[in-house]
């Protein structure tokens, strides 16, 4: 039975959404399907306006009930970094998963992570590491991007790029004006392919 995969992301300025769409393209290229959701916004509109945040995309459903994820075998989480950790919006989502924690609703499921930071050294790897604690409490099995399918890209020093063996990533710039590059999007695409390939080897009932 083909694995069922969900992509869940939070994106204030659109960078993570673009990576999420590239991840989905990679999954489809590998022969799979996925559903994309976004984490609900927690900031009021007047605050978002002061932060010059564009309107949220209406293309993807906001996931208010974590129970929806129980039907999936694997997740790819798109996390924009805040000081090397989850943003409050994503933390608020996880704080609603007490039922799944108690019942093992996510136990044995698989997950990968992709990230965005303003600058190099902004916490791309530490954000994924921070996610490990949440995964451990839920019994979620982490699937890293690794080097196998992207060694050439990760070893390429000809341009500035986000991403690491921990997962795809992008740099947004301090003012959010920098957009994901072709190289960064390719890492997300390859992560989607590799994630689906890894889950395809697992027998799901």
mmCIF file of C-alpha atoms in Angstrom:
data_model
loop_
_atom_site.group_PDB
_atom_site.id
_atom_site.type_symbol
_atom_site.label_atom_id
_atom_site.label_comp_id
_atom_site.label_asym_id
_atom_site.label_seq_id
_atom_site.Cartn_x
_atom_site.Cartn_y
_atom_site.Cartn_z
ATOM 1 C CA UNK A 1 0.000 0.000 0.000
ATOM 2 C CA UNK A 2 1.444 3.374 -1.038
ATOM 3 C CA UNK A 3 2.369 5.653 1.873
ATOM 4 C CA UNK A 4 0.078 8.567 2.639
ATOM 5 C CA UNK A 5 2.054 11.752 3.150
ATOM 6 C CA UNK A 6 1.071 15.171 4.482
ATOM 7 C CA UNK A 7 3.100 18.353 4.220
ATOM 8 C CA UNK A 8 2.414 20.810 7.032
ATOM 9 C CA UNK A 9 4.018 24.248 6.920
ATOM 10 C CA UNK A 10 3.871 27.711 8.413
ATOM 11 C CA UNK A 11 4.933 30.586 6.197
ATOM 12 C CA UNK A 12 4.675 34.261 7.064
ATOM 13 C CA UNK A 13 6.329 35.671 3.932
ATOM 14 C CA UNK A 14 6.002 32.762 1.484
ATOM 15 C CA UNK A 15 9.488 31.245 1.593
ATOM 16 C CA UNK A 16 8.507 28.024 3.340
ATOM 17 C CA UNK A 17 5.428 27.694 1.138
ATOM 18 C CA UNK A 18 7.640 27.671 -1.956
ATOM 19 C CA UNK A 19 9.810 24.958 -0.433
ATOM 20 C CA UNK A 20 6.677 22.988 0.500
ATOM 21 C CA UNK A 21 5.501 23.086 -3.096
ATOM 22 C CA UNK A 22 8.904 21.877 -4.297
ATOM 23 C CA UNK A 23 8.784 19.040 -1.753
ATOM 24 C CA UNK A 24 5.377 18.048 -3.121
ATOM 25 C CA UNK A 25 6.735 18.075 -6.685
ATOM 26 C CA UNK A 26 9.481 15.699 -5.583
ATOM 27 C CA UNK A 27 6.972 13.334 -3.999
ATOM 28 C CA UNK A 28 4.898 13.285 -7.181
ATOM 29 C CA UNK A 29 8.009 12.738 -9.311
ATOM 30 C CA UNK A 30 8.774 9.663 -7.205
ATOM 31 C CA UNK A 31 5.312 8.284 -7.937
ATOM 32 C CA UNK A 32 3.542 9.400 -4.796
ATOM 33 C CA UNK A 33 0.822 11.794 -3.740
ATOM 34 C CA UNK A 34 0.572 14.177 -0.814
ATOM 35 C CA UNK A 35 -1.725 16.691 0.811
ATOM 36 C CA UNK A 36 -0.462 20.136 1.785
ATOM 37 C CA UNK A 37 -1.773 21.895 4.895
ATOM 38 C CA UNK A 38 -0.723 25.097 6.596
ATOM 39 C CA UNK A 39 -0.462 25.846 10.295
ATOM 40 C CA UNK A 40 -3.119 28.351 11.435
ATOM 41 C CA UNK A 41 -2.020 31.903 12.083
ATOM 42 C CA UNK A 42 -2.053 33.076 15.694
ATOM 43 C CA UNK A 43 -1.153 36.747 15.240
ATOM 44 C CA UNK A 44 -3.919 39.355 14.822
ATOM 45 C CA UNK A 45 -4.282 41.079 11.482
ATOM 46 C CA UNK A 46 -3.092 44.458 12.766
ATOM 47 C CA UNK A 47 0.186 42.929 13.963
ATOM 48 C CA UNK A 48 0.683 41.094 10.664
ATOM 49 C CA UNK A 49 0.084 44.371 8.820
ATOM 50 C CA UNK A 50 2.794 46.091 10.879
ATOM 51 C CA UNK A 51 5.124 43.232 9.996
ATOM 52 C CA UNK A 52 4.308 43.736 6.287
ATOM 53 C CA UNK A 53 3.206 40.108 6.022
ATOM 54 C CA UNK A 54 1.249 39.349 2.831
ATOM 55 C CA UNK A 55 -2.179 37.687 3.059
ATOM 56 C CA UNK A 56 -2.096 33.957 3.727
ATOM 57 C CA UNK A 57 -2.578 31.690 0.740
ATOM 58 C CA UNK A 58 -6.096 30.315 0.403
ATOM 59 C CA UNK A 59 -4.774 27.445 -1.721
ATOM 60 C CA UNK A 60 -4.031 25.253 1.279
ATOM 61 C CA UNK A 61 -6.328 24.330 4.147
ATOM 62 C CA UNK A 62 -5.387 25.577 7.609
ATOM 63 C CA UNK A 63 -5.069 22.519 9.833
ATOM 64 C CA UNK A 64 -6.822 23.258 13.127
ATOM 65 C CA UNK A 65 -7.325 19.668 14.290
ATOM 66 C CA UNK A 66 -4.148 17.582 14.721
ATOM 67 C CA UNK A 67 -6.267 14.414 14.546
ATOM 68 C CA UNK A 68 -6.403 14.888 10.777
ATOM 69 C CA UNK A 69 -2.738 13.870 10.610
ATOM 70 C CA UNK A 70 -3.443 10.467 12.166
ATOM 71 C CA UNK A 71 -4.588 9.149 8.779
ATOM 72 C CA UNK A 72 -1.127 9.740 7.252
ATOM 73 C CA UNK A 73 1.967 7.542 7.366
ATOM 74 C CA UNK A 74 4.493 10.355 7.104
ATOM 75 C CA UNK A 75 4.859 14.110 7.399
ATOM 76 C CA UNK A 76 7.151 16.763 6.007
ATOM 77 C CA UNK A 77 7.165 19.780 8.314
ATOM 78 C CA UNK A 78 8.092 23.221 6.968
ATOM 79 C CA UNK A 79 9.357 25.336 9.856
ATOM 80 C CA UNK A 80 10.520 28.957 9.602
ATOM 81 C CA UNK A 81 13.089 29.523 12.310
ATOM 82 C CA UNK A 82 12.604 31.939 15.187
ATOM 83 C CA UNK A 83 15.861 32.271 17.125
ATOM 84 C CA UNK A 84 16.882 28.723 16.286
ATOM 85 C CA UNK A 85 13.570 27.151 17.191
ATOM 86 C CA UNK A 86 9.903 26.757 16.213
ATOM 87 C CA UNK A 87 7.822 29.883 15.619
ATOM 88 C CA UNK A 88 4.982 30.383 18.084
ATOM 89 C CA UNK A 89 2.413 29.396 15.458
ATOM 90 C CA UNK A 90 3.911 25.937 15.025
ATOM 91 C CA UNK A 91 4.401 25.534 18.766
ATOM 92 C CA UNK A 92 0.716 26.359 19.279
ATOM 93 C CA UNK A 93 -0.166 23.555 16.857
ATOM 94 C CA UNK A 94 1.973 21.028 18.732
ATOM 95 C CA UNK A 95 0.491 22.184 22.027
ATOM 96 C CA UNK A 96 -2.871 20.888 20.773
ATOM 97 C CA UNK A 97 -1.543 17.339 20.273
ATOM 98 C CA UNK A 98 -1.976 16.147 23.847
ATOM 99 C CA UNK A 99 -4.504 13.513 22.769
ATOM 100 C CA UNK A 100 -2.117 12.080 20.177
ATOM 101 C CA UNK A 101 0.682 12.095 22.768
ATOM 102 C CA UNK A 102 -1.431 10.142 25.267
ATOM 103 C CA UNK A 103 -2.886 7.671 22.776
ATOM 104 C CA UNK A 104 0.119 7.221 20.478
ATOM 105 C CA UNK A 105 -1.755 8.668 17.534
ATOM 106 C CA UNK A 106 1.507 9.626 15.796
ATOM 107 C CA UNK A 107 3.616 6.735 17.133
ATOM 108 C CA UNK A 108 5.641 4.961 14.447
ATOM 109 C CA UNK A 109 4.936 7.570 11.780
ATOM 110 C CA UNK A 110 7.769 9.153 9.791
ATOM 111 C CA UNK A 111 8.799 12.786 9.451
ATOM 112 C CA UNK A 112 11.251 15.053 7.698
ATOM 113 C CA UNK A 113 11.857 18.777 8.169
ATOM 114 C CA UNK A 114 12.676 21.725 5.936
ATOM 115 C CA UNK A 115 13.425 25.196 7.219
ATOM 116 C CA UNK A 116 13.979 28.880 6.544
ATOM 117 C CA UNK A 117 16.160 31.403 8.355
ATOM 118 C CA UNK A 118 16.973 35.035 7.718
ATOM 119 C CA UNK A 119 20.720 34.495 7.526
ATOM 120 C CA UNK A 120 23.454 31.848 7.562
ATOM 121 C CA UNK A 121 23.991 30.812 11.158
ATOM 122 C CA UNK A 122 20.362 31.666 11.891
ATOM 123 C CA UNK A 123 19.552 28.228 13.246
ATOM 124 C CA UNK A 124 18.627 25.931 10.356
ATOM 125 C CA UNK A 125 20.173 22.841 11.942
ATOM 126 C CA UNK A 126 19.217 23.798 15.511
ATOM 127 C CA UNK A 127 15.581 24.149 14.459
ATOM 128 C CA UNK A 128 15.549 20.568 13.176
ATOM 129 C CA UNK A 129 17.340 19.412 16.311
ATOM 130 C CA UNK A 130 14.694 21.178 18.405
ATOM 131 C CA UNK A 131 12.033 19.237 16.505
ATOM 132 C CA UNK A 132 13.631 15.967 17.633
ATOM 133 C CA UNK A 133 12.276 16.424 21.167
ATOM 134 C CA UNK A 134 8.720 16.724 19.853
ATOM 135 C CA UNK A 135 9.239 13.712 17.591
ATOM 136 C CA UNK A 136 10.602 11.635 20.480
ATOM 137 C CA UNK A 137 7.629 12.420 22.711
ATOM 138 C CA UNK A 138 5.242 11.379 19.950
ATOM 139 C CA UNK A 139 7.266 8.368 18.802
ATOM 140 C CA UNK A 140 7.766 9.874 15.345
ATOM 141 C CA UNK A 141 10.661 8.468 13.316
ATOM 142 C CA UNK A 142 12.883 11.168 11.814
ATOM 143 C CA UNK A 143 14.045 10.733 8.215
ATOM 144 C CA UNK A 144 16.922 13.113 7.363
ATOM 145 C CA UNK A 145 17.697 14.302 3.863
ATOM 146 C CA UNK A 146 21.247 13.003 4.188
ATOM 147 C CA UNK A 147 23.860 13.222 1.460
ATOM 148 C CA UNK A 148 23.027 10.215 -0.707
ATOM 149 C CA UNK A 149 20.917 11.977 -3.344
ATOM 150 C CA UNK A 150 22.217 15.554 -2.941
ATOM 151 C CA UNK A 151 25.947 15.281 -2.256
ATOM 152 C CA UNK A 152 26.865 17.423 -5.244
ATOM 153 C CA UNK A 153 24.508 20.213 -4.215
ATOM 154 C CA UNK A 154 25.429 20.195 -0.532
ATOM 155 C CA UNK A 155 29.136 20.191 -1.431
ATOM 156 C CA UNK A 156 28.728 23.054 -3.924
ATOM 157 C CA UNK A 157 30.273 26.236 -2.505
ATOM 158 C CA UNK A 158 29.818 28.417 -5.576
ATOM 159 C CA UNK A 159 26.817 30.242 -4.129
ATOM 160 C CA UNK A 160 25.148 31.005 -0.839
ATOM 161 C CA UNK A 161 22.383 28.517 -0.092
ATOM 162 C CA UNK A 162 20.346 27.110 2.734
ATOM 163 C CA UNK A 163 19.809 23.452 3.457
ATOM 164 C CA UNK A 164 21.890 20.677 4.982
ATOM 165 C CA UNK A 165 21.758 16.909 5.452
ATOM 166 C CA UNK A 166 19.175 17.653 8.133
ATOM 167 C CA UNK A 167 16.755 18.933 5.474
ATOM 168 C CA UNK A 168 16.186 21.478 2.729
ATOM 169 C CA UNK A 169 16.360 25.142 3.645
ATOM 170 C CA UNK A 170 16.450 28.698 2.378
ATOM 171 C CA UNK A 171 17.694 32.095 3.511
ATOM 172 C CA UNK A 172 15.026 34.795 3.505
ATOM 173 C CA UNK A 173 17.280 37.769 4.229
ATOM 174 C CA UNK A 174 16.888 40.035 7.255
ATOM 175 C CA UNK A 175 14.021 41.864 5.566
ATOM 176 C CA UNK A 176 12.461 38.794 3.938
ATOM 177 C CA UNK A 177 13.244 39.993 0.434
ATOM 178 C CA UNK A 178 15.449 37.095 -0.655
ATOM 179 C CA UNK A 179 13.518 34.290 -2.348
ATOM 180 C CA UNK A 180 14.403 30.588 -2.518
ATOM 181 C CA UNK A 181 16.987 29.967 -5.220
ATOM 182 C CA UNK A 182 16.961 27.269 -7.864
ATOM 183 C CA UNK A 183 19.521 25.335 -5.839
ATOM 184 C CA UNK A 184 17.473 25.586 -2.646
ATOM 185 C CA UNK A 185 14.294 24.529 -4.429
ATOM 186 C CA UNK A 186 16.162 21.583 -5.946
ATOM 187 C CA UNK A 187 17.119 20.414 -2.451
ATOM 188 C CA UNK A 188 13.466 20.540 -1.419
ATOM 189 C CA UNK A 189 12.469 18.648 -4.555
ATOM 190 C CA UNK A 190 15.077 15.968 -3.889
ATOM 191 C CA UNK A 191 14.029 15.734 -0.260
ATOM 192 C CA UNK A 192 10.454 15.056 -1.320
ATOM 193 C CA UNK A 193 11.641 12.319 -3.694
ATOM 194 C CA UNK A 194 13.929 10.739 -1.126
ATOM 195 C CA UNK A 195 11.319 10.897 1.646
ATOM 196 C CA UNK A 196 8.745 9.127 -0.496
ATOM 197 C CA UNK A 197 11.364 6.611 -1.596
ATOM 198 C CA UNK A 198 12.258 5.812 2.007
ATOM 199 C CA UNK A 199 8.615 5.376 3.047
ATOM 200 C CA UNK A 200 7.910 3.242 -0.017
ATOM 201 C CA UNK A 201 10.172 0.579 1.474
ATOM 202 C CA UNK A 202 7.979 0.341 4.573
ATOM 203 C CA UNK A 203 4.966 -1.948 4.707
ATOM 204 C CA UNK A 204 1.915 0.047 5.746
ATOM 205 C CA UNK A 205 -1.306 -1.787 6.601
#
